[in-house]
Amino acid sequence: MTEEPTGAPSNAESQRPDRRHAHTHQHAERTRMPLWIAVALATVFGAFTALQSRINGQLAAELDDPYTAAAISFGSGLVILVVSLGGWRPGRAGVGRVVAGLRAGRLAWWMVLGGLAGAWFVVTQGLSAGVLGVAMFTVAIVAGQTIGGIVFDLIGLGPGGRRPLTPMRLLGALLALLAIGWAVSAQLAHDVPLPVMLFPFVAGLGVGWQQAVNGRVKAEAGSALTAAFGNFLVGTVALVIVMLGHAAITGWPDRLPTEPWLYLGGAIGCIFIAGQALVVRSIGVLLLALCGVAGQLAGALALDLLLPTGRPVDGATIGGTVLAVVAVAVASIRWSRHRHRAAGPGDGVAVAVSRSS
């Protein structure tokens, strides 16, 4: 399962004219993490996303202010990461490596702004979720994530390099879209303003972009903690600005809730943001998105069964969850033995096509 980067042809290949030109580009380095472990972890991180959504949703309801709730969630996560960096030398060293990578041009400046996508996702919830309903909002988000995953893998934005769109990956993406549509079919509205659908769709694209660039930062830093810190720092700054603007118009919440569990969203976010940055190199942006869909559906189903909110669990929810897991399994089938090195900021996006097995 491991493969070292190959920047030049081997002696045997150099003696074969028909193979010489096929391997003068660099292949992406394969990580030592087995595929099934990376997929399992990515699915668990998706379940963490569902748990965070439940907590942050309740916090927003208690405050009657989703923007302040989002700023609290991101801000508390940032505090946790600052404390963690204080006691974790590799994480602090990773910050220095990221700065050095930016100066040397190995990282583009926009690659450290992944937190903006997370902030936009939260703002989009406030702008369109109430108009579209949670179901339509979720469908639009997943559609954006899936298409973004395909595009970002094709151009090699993630740290694992370019990944071709094989028939199995395309089928897995289509099954994931069917799964989320099936799972929320009972809640879908028929008359929705299509322009408003663009907000969560773009937010879904942003989530895929965030996962890709966070992975690039993690690869440069050598620490997922460093990548998560940068993500929360940028996101917190953006959300505090949004919170202040919203408060200037509508005022501040009357009180802060006293239940401690309502403030765990930031800690949970630290786990899955760092975890996604860790595994995206192994599985790519598209498969990470599909694992996230399966994990979110499974996590939401488990929460509805263990901590019901009054909405009954129907067969469509269970069927959609099972289909999402099938989508992950289908998309995990490998058709290519090599992935090409991710292009650097100055390399452009033109890379050679992977050789099919």
Coordinates of C-alpha atoms in Angstrom, one line a residue:
M1 CA 0.0 0.0 0.0
T2 CA 3.0 2.3 0.2
E3 CA 4.8 3.9 -2.7
E4 CA 7.6 6.4 -2.7
P5 CA 7.5 9.4 -5.1
T6 CA 9.0 8.6 -8.4
G7 CA 10.4 11.7 -10.0
A8 CA 12.5 9.9 -12.6
P9 CA 12.3 6.6 -14.5
S10 CA 14.0 3.5 -13.2
N11 CA 17.0 2.0 -15.0
A12 CA 14.8 -0.7 -16.5
E13 CA 12.3 1.8 -17.7
S14 CA 15.0 4.1 -19.2
Q15 CA 16.0 1.2 -21.5
R16 CA 12.5 0.9 -22.9
P17 CA 11.7 3.7 -25.3
D18 CA 7.9 3.0 -25.2
R19 CA 7.8 3.5 -21.4
R20 CA 10.3 6.3 -21.0
H21 CA 8.0 9.2 -21.5
A22 CA 5.1 7.7 -19.5
H23 CA 7.0 8.1 -16.2
T24 CA 9.0 11.4 -16.4
H25 CA 6.3 13.1 -14.2
Q26 CA 6.0 12.7 -10.5
H27 CA 3.6 10.3 -8.9
A28 CA 1.9 11.3 -5.7
E29 CA 3.3 9.7 -2.6
R30 CA 1.0 7.1 -1.2
T31 CA 0.4 7.3 2.5
R32 CA 1.0 4.3 4.8
M33 CA -2.6 4.4 6.0
P34 CA -4.6 1.5 4.5
L35 CA -7.6 2.6 2.4
W36 CA -10.1 0.9 4.6
I37 CA -8.9 2.6 7.8
A38 CA -8.9 6.0 6.0
V39 CA -12.5 5.4 4.8
A40 CA -13.6 4.2 8.2
L41 CA -12.1 7.3 9.9
A42 CA -13.6 9.7 7.4
T43 CA -17.1 8.1 8.0
V44 CA -16.7 8.6 11.7
F45 CA -15.7 12.2 11.2
G46 CA -18.8 12.6 9.2
A47 CA -20.8 11.3 12.1
F48 CA -19.0 13.9 14.3
T49 CA -20.3 16.5 11.9
A50 CA -23.9 15.4 12.6
L51 CA -23.3 15.6 16.3
Q52 CA -21.9 19.1 16.0
S53 CA -24.8 20.2 13.9
R54 CA -27.2 18.9 16.6
I55 CA -25.4 20.8 19.3
N56 CA -24.8 24.0 17.4
G57 CA -28.4 23.9 16.2
Q58 CA -29.7 23.7 19.8
L59 CA -27.3 26.5 20.9
A60 CA -28.6 28.7 18.1
A61 CA -32.1 28.0 19.2
E62 CA -31.4 28.9 22.8
L63 CA -29.7 32.1 21.8
D64 CA -32.1 32.8 18.9
D65 CA -29.0 33.9 17.0
P66 CA -27.2 31.4 14.7
Y67 CA -24.4 33.8 14.0
T68 CA -23.4 34.3 17.7
A69 CA -23.8 30.5 18.1
A70 CA -21.4 29.9 15.2
A71 CA -18.9 32.4 16.5
I72 CA -19.0 30.8 20.0
S73 CA -18.5 27.3 18.4
F74 CA -15.5 28.4 16.2
G75 CA -14.1 30.6 19.0
S76 CA -14.1 27.8 21.6
G77 CA -12.5 25.5 19.1
L78 CA -9.8 28.1 18.5
V79 CA -9.1 28.4 22.2
I80 CA -8.8 24.6 22.5
L81 CA -6.3 24.5 19.6
V82 CA -4.2 27.4 21.0
V83 CA -3.9 25.5 24.3
S84 CA -3.1 22.3 22.5
L85 CA -0.4 24.0 20.4
G86 CA 1.2 25.4 23.6
G87 CA 1.8 21.8 24.8
W88 CA 2.5 20.1 21.4
R89 CA 5.9 21.1 19.9
P90 CA 5.3 19.4 16.5
G91 CA 2.2 21.6 16.1
R92 CA 4.1 24.8 16.9
A93 CA 6.9 23.7 14.5
G94 CA 4.2 23.1 11.9
V95 CA 3.2 26.7 12.1
G96 CA 6.8 27.7 11.2
R97 CA 6.8 25.3 8.3
V98 CA 3.6 26.7 6.9
V99 CA 5.1 30.2 7.1
A100 CA 8.2 29.0 5.4
G101 CA 6.1 27.2 2.8
L102 CA 4.2 30.4 2.0
R103 CA 7.4 32.4 1.6
A104 CA 9.0 29.7 -0.6
G105 CA 5.9 29.4 -2.8
R106 CA 5.2 25.8 -1.9
L107 CA 1.8 27.0 -0.5
A108 CA -0.3 29.7 -2.2
W109 CA -1.7 32.3 0.2
W110 CA -5.3 31.3 -0.5
M111 CA -4.5 27.7 0.7
V112 CA -4.5 28.9 4.3
L113 CA -7.9 30.4 4.1
G114 CA -9.9 27.2 4.3
G115 CA -11.7 28.5 7.4
L116 CA -13.5 31.0 5.3
A117 CA -15.4 28.1 3.7
G118 CA -16.5 26.9 7.1
A119 CA -17.6 30.4 8.0
W120 CA -19.6 30.8 4.8
F121 CA -21.3 27.4 5.4
V122 CA -22.6 28.7 8.8
V123 CA -23.6 32.0 7.4
T124 CA -25.4 30.2 4.5
Q125 CA -27.4 28.2 7.1
G126 CA -28.7 31.5 8.5
L127 CA -29.5 32.9 5.0
S128 CA -31.2 30.0 3.3
A129 CA -31.9 27.1 5.6
G130 CA -35.0 28.7 7.0
V131 CA -36.3 29.5 3.5
L132 CA -35.4 26.1 1.9
G133 CA -36.0 23.9 4.8
V134 CA -33.3 21.6 6.3
A135 CA -33.9 18.9 3.7
M136 CA -33.5 21.0 0.6
F137 CA -30.6 22.8 2.2
T138 CA -28.9 19.4 2.9
V139 CA -29.5 18.2 -0.7
A140 CA -27.9 21.4 -2.1
I141 CA -24.9 21.1 0.2
V142 CA -24.3 17.5 -0.7
A143 CA -24.6 18.3 -4.4
G144 CA -22.0 21.0 -4.1
Q145 CA -19.7 18.8 -2.1
T146 CA -20.0 15.9 -4.6
I147 CA -19.4 18.1 -7.7
G148 CA -16.6 19.9 -5.9
G149 CA -15.0 16.6 -4.9
I150 CA -15.0 15.5 -8.5
V151 CA -13.5 18.8 -9.8
F152 CA -10.9 19.2 -7.1
D153 CA -9.7 15.6 -7.5
L154 CA -9.4 16.0 -11.3
I155 CA -7.3 19.2 -11.0
G156 CA -5.2 17.7 -8.2
L157 CA -5.9 20.4 -5.6
G158 CA -5.8 18.0 -2.7
P159 CA -2.5 16.8 -1.2
G160 CA -2.9 13.3 -2.8
G161 CA -2.5 14.6 -6.3
R162 CA -4.8 14.2 -9.3
R163 CA -7.4 11.4 -9.2
P164 CA -9.2 10.4 -12.4
L165 CA -13.0 10.1 -12.5
T166 CA -13.3 6.4 -12.8
P167 CA -16.7 4.7 -13.5
M168 CA -16.9 3.5 -9.9
R169 CA -16.2 6.9 -8.5
L170 CA -18.8 8.5 -10.7
L171 CA -21.3 5.8 -9.8
G172 CA -20.5 6.3 -6.1
A173 CA -21.2 10.0 -6.4
L174 CA -24.5 9.4 -8.1
L175 CA -25.5 6.9 -5.4
A176 CA -24.6 9.4 -2.7
L177 CA -26.9 12.0 -4.3
L178 CA -29.7 9.5 -4.5
A179 CA -29.0 8.4 -0.9
I180 CA -29.4 11.9 0.5
G181 CA -32.4 12.6 -1.6
W182 CA -34.0 9.4 -0.4
A183 CA -33.2 10.0 3.2
V184 CA -34.9 13.5 3.2
S185 CA -37.6 12.8 0.7
A186 CA -40.4 13.1 3.2
Q187 CA -39.2 16.6 4.1
L188 CA -38.7 18.0 0.6
A189 CA -40.6 21.0 -0.5
H190 CA -41.9 21.3 -4.0
D191 CA -41.9 25.0 -4.4
V192 CA -38.5 26.4 -3.5
P193 CA -36.8 29.6 -4.8
L194 CA -34.0 28.2 -7.1
P195 CA -31.7 31.2 -6.7
V196 CA -31.6 30.6 -3.0
M197 CA -30.5 27.1 -3.7
L198 CA -27.2 28.5 -5.0
F199 CA -26.2 29.6 -1.5
P200 CA -25.9 26.1 0.0
F201 CA -24.7 24.7 -3.3
V202 CA -21.8 27.1 -3.3
A203 CA -21.3 26.4 0.4
G204 CA -21.0 22.7 -0.5
L205 CA -18.3 23.5 -3.1
G206 CA -16.6 25.5 -0.4
V207 CA -16.5 22.5 1.9
G208 CA -14.8 20.4 -0.7
W209 CA -12.3 23.2 -1.3
Q210 CA -11.7 23.6 2.4
Q211 CA -10.9 19.9 2.8
A212 CA -8.5 20.0 -0.1
V213 CA -6.5 23.0 1.0
N214 CA -6.5 22.0 4.7
G215 CA -4.9 18.8 3.5
R216 CA -2.3 20.7 1.6
V217 CA -1.6 22.8 4.8
K218 CA -1.3 19.6 6.8
A219 CA 1.1 18.1 4.4
E220 CA 3.3 21.2 4.5
A221 CA 3.1 21.5 8.3
G222 CA 3.5 17.8 9.1
S223 CA 0.7 18.2 11.7
A224 CA -3.1 18.0 11.4
L225 CA -3.3 20.1 14.6
T226 CA -1.6 23.0 12.7
A227 CA -4.0 22.7 9.8
A228 CA -7.0 22.8 12.2
F229 CA -5.5 25.8 14.0
G230 CA -5.3 27.8 10.8
N231 CA -8.8 26.8 9.8
F232 CA -10.3 27.9 13.1
L233 CA -8.3 31.1 13.3
V234 CA -9.5 32.3 9.9
G235 CA -13.1 31.1 10.5
T236 CA -13.3 32.7 13.9
V237 CA -12.1 36.1 12.6
A238 CA -14.7 35.9 9.8
L239 CA -17.6 34.8 12.1
V240 CA -16.8 37.4 14.7
I241 CA -17.1 40.1 12.0
V242 CA -20.4 38.7 10.9
M243 CA -21.6 38.4 14.5
L244 CA -20.8 42.0 15.2
G245 CA -22.5 43.2 12.1
H246 CA -25.6 41.1 12.9
A247 CA -25.6 42.3 16.5
A248 CA -25.4 46.0 15.4
I249 CA -28.6 45.5 13.4
T250 CA -30.7 43.1 15.7
G251 CA -29.0 43.4 19.1
W252 CA -27.3 40.8 21.3
P253 CA -29.0 37.6 22.7
D254 CA -30.7 38.2 26.1
R255 CA -28.7 35.5 27.9
L256 CA -26.3 32.7 27.4
P257 CA -27.6 29.1 28.1
T258 CA -26.1 27.4 31.1
E259 CA -26.0 23.8 29.9
P260 CA -22.3 22.9 29.4
W261 CA -22.9 20.4 26.6
L262 CA -24.1 23.2 24.3
Y263 CA -20.6 24.5 24.2
L264 CA -19.0 21.3 22.9
G265 CA -19.4 22.1 19.2
G266 CA -16.0 23.7 19.0
A267 CA -14.2 20.7 20.5
I268 CA -16.0 18.3 18.2
G269 CA -15.1 20.6 15.2
C270 CA -11.4 20.4 16.2
I271 CA -11.6 16.6 15.9
F272 CA -13.2 16.3 12.5
I273 CA -11.4 19.2 10.9
A274 CA -8.0 17.8 11.9
G275 CA -9.1 14.3 11.1
Q276 CA -10.3 15.3 7.6
A277 CA -7.0 17.0 6.9
L278 CA -5.3 13.8 8.0
V279 CA -7.1 11.4 5.7
V280 CA -7.8 13.5 2.6
R281 CA -4.4 12.6 1.2
S282 CA -5.2 8.9 1.4
I283 CA -8.7 9.0 -0.2
G284 CA -9.1 12.3 -2.1
V285 CA -11.7 15.0 -1.9
L286 CA -14.6 13.1 -3.5
L287 CA -14.4 10.0 -1.4
L288 CA -13.9 12.1 1.7
A289 CA -17.2 13.9 0.8
L290 CA -19.0 10.6 0.2
C291 CA -17.7 9.3 3.5
G292 CA -18.9 12.5 5.1
V293 CA -22.4 12.0 3.7
A294 CA -22.6 8.4 4.9
G295 CA -21.3 9.4 8.3
Q296 CA -23.7 12.3 8.7
L297 CA -26.7 10.2 7.8
A298 CA -25.6 7.4 10.1
G299 CA -24.8 9.8 12.9
A300 CA -28.1 11.6 12.5
L301 CA -30.0 8.3 12.5
A302 CA -28.2 7.2 15.6
L303 CA -29.0 10.5 17.4
D304 CA -32.7 10.3 16.3
L305 CA -32.9 6.8 17.8
L306 CA -30.9 7.5 21.0
L307 CA -31.9 11.1 21.6
P308 CA -35.2 11.6 19.7
T309 CA -36.4 15.1 18.9
G310 CA -40.0 14.1 18.2
R311 CA -39.6 13.5 14.5
P312 CA -40.2 9.8 13.8
V313 CA -37.5 7.8 12.0
D314 CA -39.0 6.5 8.7
G315 CA -37.9 3.9 6.2
A316 CA -36.5 6.5 3.8
T317 CA -34.0 7.7 6.4
I318 CA -32.8 4.1 7.0
G319 CA -32.7 3.3 3.3
G320 CA -30.9 6.5 2.4
T321 CA -28.3 5.8 5.1
V322 CA -27.7 2.2 3.8
L323 CA -27.4 3.5 0.2
A324 CA -24.9 6.1 1.3
V325 CA -22.7 3.4 2.8
V326 CA -23.0 1.4 -0.5
A327 CA -21.9 4.6 -2.4
V328 CA -18.8 4.8 -0.3
A329 CA -18.0 1.1 -0.9
V330 CA -18.5 1.5 -4.7
A331 CA -16.4 4.7 -4.9
S332 CA -13.6 3.0 -2.9
I333 CA -12.9 0.5 -5.7
R334 CA -9.6 1.5 -7.2
W335 CA -9.0 1.5 -11.0
S336 CA -5.7 3.2 -11.0
R337 CA -2.3 2.2 -9.5
H338 CA -0.8 5.7 -9.5
R339 CA -1.9 9.1 -8.4
H340 CA 0.1 12.1 -9.6
R341 CA 1.8 14.6 -7.4
A342 CA -0.3 17.6 -6.4
A343 CA 0.7 20.7 -8.4
G344 CA 2.3 23.4 -6.4
P345 CA 1.1 27.0 -6.5
G346 CA 3.3 27.8 -9.4
D347 CA 2.8 24.5 -11.3
G348 CA -0.7 25.2 -12.7
V349 CA -3.2 22.5 -12.8
A350 CA -2.0 20.7 -15.9
V351 CA -0.8 17.2 -14.9
A352 CA -0.4 14.0 -16.8
V353 CA -3.3 11.5 -16.9
S354 CA -3.1 8.5 -14.5
R355 CA -2.2 5.2 -16.0
S356 CA -5.2 2.8 -15.7
S357 CA -4.6 -0.8 -14.5

